[in-house]
Phi, psi and omega in degrees: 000325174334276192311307185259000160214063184288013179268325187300106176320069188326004161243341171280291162002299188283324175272342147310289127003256217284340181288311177287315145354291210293308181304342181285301242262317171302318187304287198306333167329276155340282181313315178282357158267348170290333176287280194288359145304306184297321153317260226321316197257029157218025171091324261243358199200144179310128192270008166296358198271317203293005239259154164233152131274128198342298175256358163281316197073046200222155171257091195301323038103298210294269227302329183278311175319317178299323173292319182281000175296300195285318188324303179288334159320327201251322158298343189251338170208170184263144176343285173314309192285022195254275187334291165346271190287014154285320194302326152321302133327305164330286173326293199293319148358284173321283202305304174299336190266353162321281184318309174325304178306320197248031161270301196296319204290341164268340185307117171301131144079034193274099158315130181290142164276199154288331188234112172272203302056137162304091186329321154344308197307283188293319174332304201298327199278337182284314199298306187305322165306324171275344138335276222285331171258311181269041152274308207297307229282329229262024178204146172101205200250104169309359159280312188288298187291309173328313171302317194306315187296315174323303191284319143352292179303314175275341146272016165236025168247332176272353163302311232278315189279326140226046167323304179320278183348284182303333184283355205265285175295019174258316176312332199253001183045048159241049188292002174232128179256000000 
């Protein structure tokens, strides 16, 4: 900021900066505890997280999980590797649903939609993406990629717990509510 606006008050600067940052981190907040309500009230998460509160009207439950999810997460790495290994999730994210995407788009007797594609498409998007993850592990600072996994691990430990559950309401053909 010296070099390219040296008239511009490096504390007003800084305080732009923490007003966006903070306002990024409510929004992602927010969303993520409406995620894991909405998961919760659809089996897919333990259903006490789907709980509302009475007089709030907030799923208060989702949001206090989310905080003992995040305390340590925030305690344990710096802004950047937080950042890293969202990006990181993200990336797998990306990738599974790629995949997902060019599994169905070959499945003998896979009805056509509205919107179609080239099975190429999701191939190539699965491909850049597991690119785009093994340049970060294999290069940089071995934390951020370490978390991302920490974190992995714990969602498929909560997959892992409730799988029975779902396959149980999927059996009974009340997989929606």
């Amino acid at each position: 900021m010296s070099r390219a606006a040296p008239a511009f008050p490096p504390i007003v600067f800084t305080a732009i900066t923490l007003f966006a940052v903070a306002n990024t981190a409510l929004v992602n907040y927010v969303t993520a505890s409406r995620l894991i309500y909405g998961m919760a009230r659809q089996g897919l998460l333990p259903e006490s997280l789907g709980n509302i509160h009475a007089r709030t009207r907030t799923p208060h439950l989702a949001v206090g999980c989310l905080l003992v999810i995040l305390a340590p997460l925030i305690a344990l790495g710096s802004i950047g590797q937080l950042a890293s290994a969202t990006v990181l999730m993200l990336l797998v994210v990306f990738t599974i649903v790629n995949g997902a995407l060019f599994l169905l788009k070959r499945r003998a007797g896979e009805p056509q939609g509205r919107f179609e594609i080239p099975t190429i498409i999701p191939a190539l998007g699965a491909m850049v993406c597991l690119a785009l993850i093994a340049v970060r592990v294999s290069t940089g600072d071995w934390r951020a990629p370490a978390l991302a996994g920490a974190m992995l691990l714990g969602i498929l430990g909560i997959y892992t717990i409730m799988r029975p559950k779902l396959d149980v309401r999927l059996s009974n053909g009340s997989a929606s509510r």
